[in-house]
Coordinates of C-alpha atoms and ligand atoms in Angstrom, one line a residue:
X2 CA -37.8 28.1 -13.9
X3 CA -34.6 28.0 -11.8
X4 CA -31.4 28.4 -13.4
X5 CA -28.6 26.7 -11.5
X6 CA -25.0 27.8 -12.2
X7 CA -22.8 24.9 -13.4
X8 CA -20.5 23.7 -10.4
X9 CA -16.8 23.0 -10.8
X10 CA -16.8 20.1 -8.5
X11 CA -19.1 17.2 -8.1
X12 CA -19.0 15.1 -4.8
X13 CA -21.1 12.1 -3.7
X14 CA -19.6 10.7 -0.5
X15 CA -20.0 13.2 2.1
X16 CA -21.9 16.4 3.1
X17 CA -21.1 19.0 5.8
X18 CA -23.8 21.5 5.1
X19 CA -26.3 20.1 7.6
X20 CA -26.4 20.4 11.3
X21 CA -23.8 17.5 11.3
X22 CA -21.7 15.9 8.5
X23 CA -22.9 12.8 7.0
X24 CA -21.0 9.9 5.3
X25 CA -22.8 8.5 2.4
X26 CA -26.0 9.9 3.9
X27 CA -25.4 8.5 7.3
X28 CA -25.1 11.2 10.1
X29 CA -22.2 11.1 12.3
X30 CA -24.3 10.6 15.4
X31 CA -25.9 7.6 14.0
X32 CA -22.5 6.2 13.4
X33 CA -21.5 6.8 17.0
X34 CA -24.8 5.9 18.5
X35 CA -24.8 2.5 16.6
X36 CA -21.3 1.7 17.8
X37 CA -19.9 1.6 14.2
X38 CA -16.2 1.3 13.7
X39 CA -13.4 2.4 11.1
X40 CA -14.5 -0.7 8.7
X41 CA -18.0 0.8 8.6
X42 CA -16.9 4.5 8.0
X43 CA -14.4 3.0 5.1
X44 CA -17.4 1.2 3.6
X45 CA -19.4 4.4 3.6
X46 CA -16.7 6.7 2.2
X47 CA -15.0 4.2 -0.2
X48 CA -18.1 2.0 -1.3
X49 CA -20.9 4.5 -0.4
X50 CA -22.9 1.8 1.3
X51 CA -23.1 0.2 4.7
X52 CA -21.7 -3.2 4.5
X53 CA -22.6 -6.4 6.9
X54 CA -20.6 -6.6 9.9
X55 CA -18.5 -9.7 8.9
X56 CA -17.3 -7.5 5.9
X57 CA -16.6 -4.4 8.0
X58 CA -14.6 -6.6 10.6
X59 CA -12.7 -8.1 7.7
X60 CA -11.6 -4.7 6.5
X61 CA -10.6 -3.8 10.1
X62 CA -8.7 -7.1 10.3
X63 CA -6.9 -6.1 7.3
X64 CA -5.9 -2.7 8.6
X65 CA -4.7 -4.3 11.9
X66 CA -2.6 -6.9 10.2
X67 CA -0.9 -4.4 7.7
X68 CA -0.3 -1.6 10.2
X69 CA 3.4 -2.4 10.5
X70 CA 6.0 -5.0 9.7
X71 CA 8.9 -3.9 11.6
X72 CA 11.7 -1.3 10.9
X73 CA 13.5 -3.1 8.1
X74 CA 10.8 -3.0 5.3
X75 CA 10.8 -0.4 2.5
X76 CA 8.4 1.9 3.8
X77 CA 9.4 2.0 7.4
X78 CA 13.0 2.4 6.4
X79 CA 12.2 5.4 4.3
X80 CA 10.1 7.0 7.2
X81 CA 12.9 6.2 9.7
X82 CA 15.6 7.7 7.5
X83 CA 13.3 10.8 6.8
X84 CA 12.4 11.4 10.5
X85 CA 16.2 11.2 11.4
X86 CA 16.9 13.9 8.8
X87 CA 14.8 16.1 11.1
X88 CA 11.7 16.3 8.9
X89 CA 8.2 16.7 10.1
X90 CA 5.5 14.2 10.6
X91 CA 3.8 14.4 7.2
X92 CA 7.2 14.4 5.3
X93 CA 8.2 11.3 7.1
X94 CA 4.9 9.7 6.5
X95 CA 4.7 10.3 2.9
X96 CA 8.4 9.3 2.4
X97 CA 7.5 5.8 3.6
X98 CA 4.2 5.7 1.8
X99 CA 6.0 6.5 -1.6
X100 CA 7.5 3.2 -1.5
X101 CA 4.2 1.4 -1.6
X102 CA 3.9 0.1 -5.1
X103 CA 4.0 -3.1 -7.3
X104 CA 6.8 -4.7 -5.2
X105 CA 6.0 -3.7 -1.7
X106 CA 2.3 -3.5 -0.3
X107 CA 0.7 -2.1 -3.6
X108 CA 0.2 -5.3 -5.3
X109 CA -3.2 -5.9 -4.0
X110 CA -5.2 -4.3 -7.0
X111 CA -3.1 -6.2 -9.6
X112 CA -3.5 -9.5 -7.7
X113 CA -7.3 -9.0 -7.6
X114 CA -7.1 -8.0 -11.3
X115 CA -5.2 -11.0 -12.4
X116 CA -6.8 -13.6 -10.0
X117 CA -10.2 -12.4 -11.2
X118 CA -9.4 -12.4 -15.0
X119 CA -7.8 -15.9 -14.6
X120 CA -10.6 -17.3 -12.7
X121 CA -13.4 -16.1 -14.9
X122 CA -11.5 -17.3 -18.0
X123 CA -11.5 -20.8 -16.4
X124 CA -7.6 -21.0 -16.5
X125 CA -6.2 -23.8 -14.4
X126 CA -3.7 -22.2 -11.8
X127 CA -0.7 -23.8 -13.5
X128 CA -1.9 -22.5 -16.9
X129 CA -2.3 -18.9 -15.4
X130 CA 1.2 -19.1 -13.8
X131 CA 2.8 -20.4 -17.0
X132 CA 1.1 -17.7 -19.2
X133 CA 2.4 -15.0 -16.7
X134 CA 5.8 -16.5 -17.0
X135 CA 5.8 -16.4 -20.9
X136 CA 4.7 -12.9 -20.7
X137 CA 7.5 -12.0 -18.3
X138 CA 5.1 -10.7 -15.6
X139 CA 5.6 -11.7 -11.9
X140 CA 2.3 -12.9 -10.4
X141 CA 1.1 -10.0 -8.2
X142 CA 0.4 -11.4 -4.8
X143 CA 2.9 -14.1 -4.9
X144 CA 6.5 -14.1 -3.5
X145 CA 8.0 -12.6 -0.4
X146 CA 11.5 -11.4 0.7
X147 CA 11.6 -13.5 3.9
X148 CA 8.6 -15.7 4.0
X149 CA 8.8 -19.3 2.8
X150 CA 6.8 -22.4 2.2
X151 CA 8.0 -23.7 5.6
X152 CA 7.6 -20.3 7.3
X153 CA 4.4 -19.1 6.0
X154 CA 3.0 -15.4 6.6
X155 CA 0.8 -15.7 9.7
X156 CA -1.3 -12.6 8.4
X157 CA -2.3 -14.8 5.4
X158 CA -3.4 -17.6 7.6
X159 CA -5.3 -15.3 10.0
X160 CA -7.2 -13.7 7.0
X161 CA -7.9 -17.0 5.5
X162 CA -9.2 -18.4 8.8
X163 CA -11.5 -15.5 9.3
X164 CA -12.8 -15.8 5.6
X165 CA -13.4 -19.6 5.8
X166 CA -15.6 -19.1 8.8
X167 CA -17.3 -16.0 7.9
X168 CA -17.7 -15.6 4.2
X169 CA -20.4 -17.3 2.2
X170 CA -18.0 -18.3 -0.4
X171 CA -14.1 -18.2 -0.7
X172 CA -13.9 -19.2 -4.4
X173 CA -11.2 -16.6 -5.3
X174 CA -9.2 -17.4 -2.2
X175 CA -9.2 -21.1 -3.0
X176 CA -8.0 -20.2 -6.6
X177 CA -5.2 -18.2 -5.2
X178 CA -4.2 -21.1 -2.9
X179 CA -4.1 -23.4 -5.8
X180 CA -2.0 -20.7 -7.5
X181 CA 0.4 -20.8 -4.5
X182 CA 0.5 -24.7 -4.5
X183 CA 1.9 -24.4 -8.0
X184 CA 4.3 -21.7 -7.5
X185 CA 5.6 -23.3 -4.3
X186 CA 6.3 -26.4 -6.4
X187 CA 8.7 -24.3 -8.4
X188 CA 10.4 -22.2 -5.7
X189 CA 10.1 -22.1 -2.0
X190 CA 9.9 -18.2 -1.7
X191 CA 6.8 -18.1 -4.0
X192 CA 4.2 -18.0 -1.2
X193 CA 0.9 -16.3 -1.4
X194 CA 1.8 -13.0 0.2
X195 CA -0.5 -10.6 2.3
X196 CA -1.2 -8.6 -0.9
X197 CA -2.4 -11.6 -2.8
X198 CA -4.4 -12.9 0.3
X199 CA -6.4 -9.5 0.5
X200 CA -6.7 -9.3 -3.1
X201 CA -8.2 -12.6 -3.6
X202 CA -10.3 -12.4 -0.4
X203 CA -11.8 -9.0 -1.1
X204 CA -13.0 -10.4 -4.6
X205 CA -14.8 -12.9 -2.5
X206 CA -16.1 -10.3 -0.2
X207 CA -17.5 -8.1 -3.2
X208 CA -18.9 -11.1 -5.0
X209 CA -20.3 -12.9 -1.8
X210 CA -21.9 -10.1 0.1
X211 CA -24.6 -9.5 -2.4
X212 CA -24.0 -5.9 -2.1
X213 CA -22.4 -5.1 -5.4
X214 CA -23.5 -5.6 -9.0
X215 CA -21.0 -7.3 -11.3
X216 CA -20.6 -3.9 -13.0
X217 CA -19.7 -2.3 -9.7
X218 CA -17.2 -5.0 -8.7
X219 CA -15.6 -4.7 -12.2
X220 CA -15.3 -1.0 -11.7
X221 CA -13.8 -1.3 -8.1
X222 CA -11.0 -3.6 -9.5
X223 CA -10.6 -1.5 -12.5
X224 CA -10.2 1.8 -10.6
X225 CA -8.0 0.1 -8.0
X226 CA -9.6 0.7 -4.6
X227 CA -7.7 -2.2 -2.8
X228 CA -4.0 -0.8 -2.5
X229 CA -5.8 1.9 -0.5
X230 CA -6.2 -0.8 2.4
X231 CA -2.4 -1.0 2.8
X232 CA -1.8 2.5 2.3
X233 CA -4.4 3.3 5.1
X234 CA -3.1 0.4 7.3
X235 CA 0.6 1.2 7.0
X236 CA 0.3 4.8 7.7
X237 CA -0.6 3.8 11.3
X238 CA 2.9 2.0 11.7
X239 CA 4.8 4.8 9.6
X240 CA 3.5 7.4 12.0
X241 CA 4.5 5.2 14.9
X242 CA 8.0 4.8 13.4
X243 CA 8.3 8.8 13.2
X244 CA 7.4 9.3 16.8
X245 CA 9.7 6.5 17.9
X246 CA 12.7 8.1 16.1
X247 CA 11.8 11.5 17.5
X248 CA 11.3 10.1 21.0
X249 CA 14.7 8.4 20.8
X250 CA 16.4 11.6 19.6
X251 CA 18.1 9.6 16.7
X252 CA 20.7 11.5 14.8
X253 CA 20.9 12.0 11.0
X254 CA 21.1 8.6 9.3
X255 CA 24.3 7.9 7.2
X256 CA 24.7 4.5 5.6
X257 CA 27.9 2.7 6.5
X258 CA 30.7 2.5 3.7
X259 CA 31.1 -1.1 4.5
X260 CA 27.7 -1.9 3.4
X261 CA 28.2 -0.4 -0.1
X262 CA 30.0 -2.2 -2.9
X263 CA 31.9 0.6 -4.5
X264 CA 32.8 -0.7 -8.0
X265 CA 33.2 0.3 -11.6
Ligands
ACO6 N1 6.0 -14.5 -9.8 C1 6.8 -15.2 -10.6 N2 8.1 -15.5 -10.2 C2 8.5 -14.7 -9.1 C3 7.7 -14.0 -8.4 C4 6.4 -13.8 -8.8 N3 5.4 -13.0 -8.1 N4 8.4 -13.3 -7.4 C5 9.6 -13.8 -7.4 N5 9.8 -14.7 -8.5 C6 10.9 -15.3 -9.0 C7 11.9 -14.4 -9.7 O1 11.7 -14.4 -11.1 C8 13.3 -15.1 -9.4 O2 13.4 -16.2 -10.2 P1 15.0 -15.9 -11.2 O3 15.9 -15.9 -10.2 O4 14.8 -17.2 -11.9 O5 14.7 -14.8 -12.0 C9 13.1 -15.8 -8.0 O6 11.6 -15.8 -7.8 C10 13.5 -14.9 -6.8 O7 13.1 -13.6 -7.1 P2 13.6 -12.3 -6.2 O8 13.7 -11.2 -7.1 O9 15.0 -12.8 -5.6 O10 12.6 -12.3 -5.1 P3 12.5 -11.1 -4.1 O11 12.6 -11.7 -2.8 O12 13.6 -10.0 -4.4 O13 11.1 -10.5 -4.5 C11 8.9 -9.8 -4.3 C12 10.1 -10.4 -3.5 C13 9.4 -8.3 -4.7 C14 7.8 -9.6 -3.4 C15 8.6 -10.5 -5.5 O14 8.3 -11.9 -5.2 C16 7.5 -10.0 -6.3 O15 7.8 -9.2 -7.1 N6 6.2 -10.4 -6.1 C17 5.2 -9.8 -6.9 C18 4.7 -8.5 -6.2 C19 4.2 -8.7 -5.0 O16 3.2 -9.6 -4.6 N7 4.4 -7.7 -4.0 C20 3.8 -7.7 -2.7 C21 4.8 -8.3 -1.6 S1 3.9 -8.5 0.0 C22 4.2 -7.1 0.7 O17 5.0 -6.1 0.1 C23 3.5 -6.5 1.9
LMR7 C1 5.3 -5.9 4.8 O1 4.1 -6.0 5.1 O2 5.8 -4.7 5.0 C2 6.1 -7.0 4.4 O3 5.3 -8.0 3.9 C3 7.4 -6.7 3.5 C4 8.5 -7.3 3.9 O4 9.4 -7.3 3.3 O5 8.5 -8.0 5.0

């Protein structure tokens, strides 16, 4: 019979060998003809399946709402400083992207992990928060530098509104909202942030769509797909900040001495 040489790479998401490239088996012409969008393409390349429209629309809303948050946040600041140092687009972009992590934009996966685990163990929201406190771990998805109980994050409200009207179930989101109610009773800055909103709502999307087995959901959460949403979204804004600085011909950035506490 046929002897096949062993390959060095295995790939399962796309194929460019035929007449036209396919994403998870779907031809590009079909994607265009059906009028599909970025959310559909993301579903094919990340989840290897077509998701219902309300899911792909949710993904697109996440991308739109997280695309930028002004020049002062960690990522944009790094990108602006790098662009002003005369670096190219890719360097300026990745300089900003490198700030995405547990404090800034990259708490989505941990929020999903901790909310899922706490919900499945049947922990009351206050028990969950107190256990985290005892362990000395900040609750991922909770807290914001400038948002407050009396000045909520509009992005969180918009995502919640969309899910309430379109998702079959929002049980993880409701759990996160109960966690927020408890943390807000402790301090006014401990709001559910956009990472926590996306983390909990994506659990609802995965579980409620009927498109994923329990094992697949566990794997998605364990591998950590969801920070990818913020990385993807914020790239749009960071690229914009790079062009903005170049367009404005901004000089090399130097931080003012007055804004540094020089001390021993
Ligand atoms: N869980 C428990 N306690 C918290 C949390 C949290 N998530 N966040 C802040 N606190 C507490 C702190 O322990 C601190 O209490 P203390 O003074 O008694 O020690 C108090 O609230 C104030 O904390 P600060 O460090 O001043 O808060 P800061 O504004 O610097 O932090 C941050 C904001 C980084 C977002 C923080 O809330 C946090 O680490 N949250 C978890 C990670 C997260 O969700 N990040 C995503 C943010 S959204 C985004 O980036 C798009
Ligand atoms: C963001 O999306 O960049 C923000 O939530 C972070 C911030 O500090 O405002």
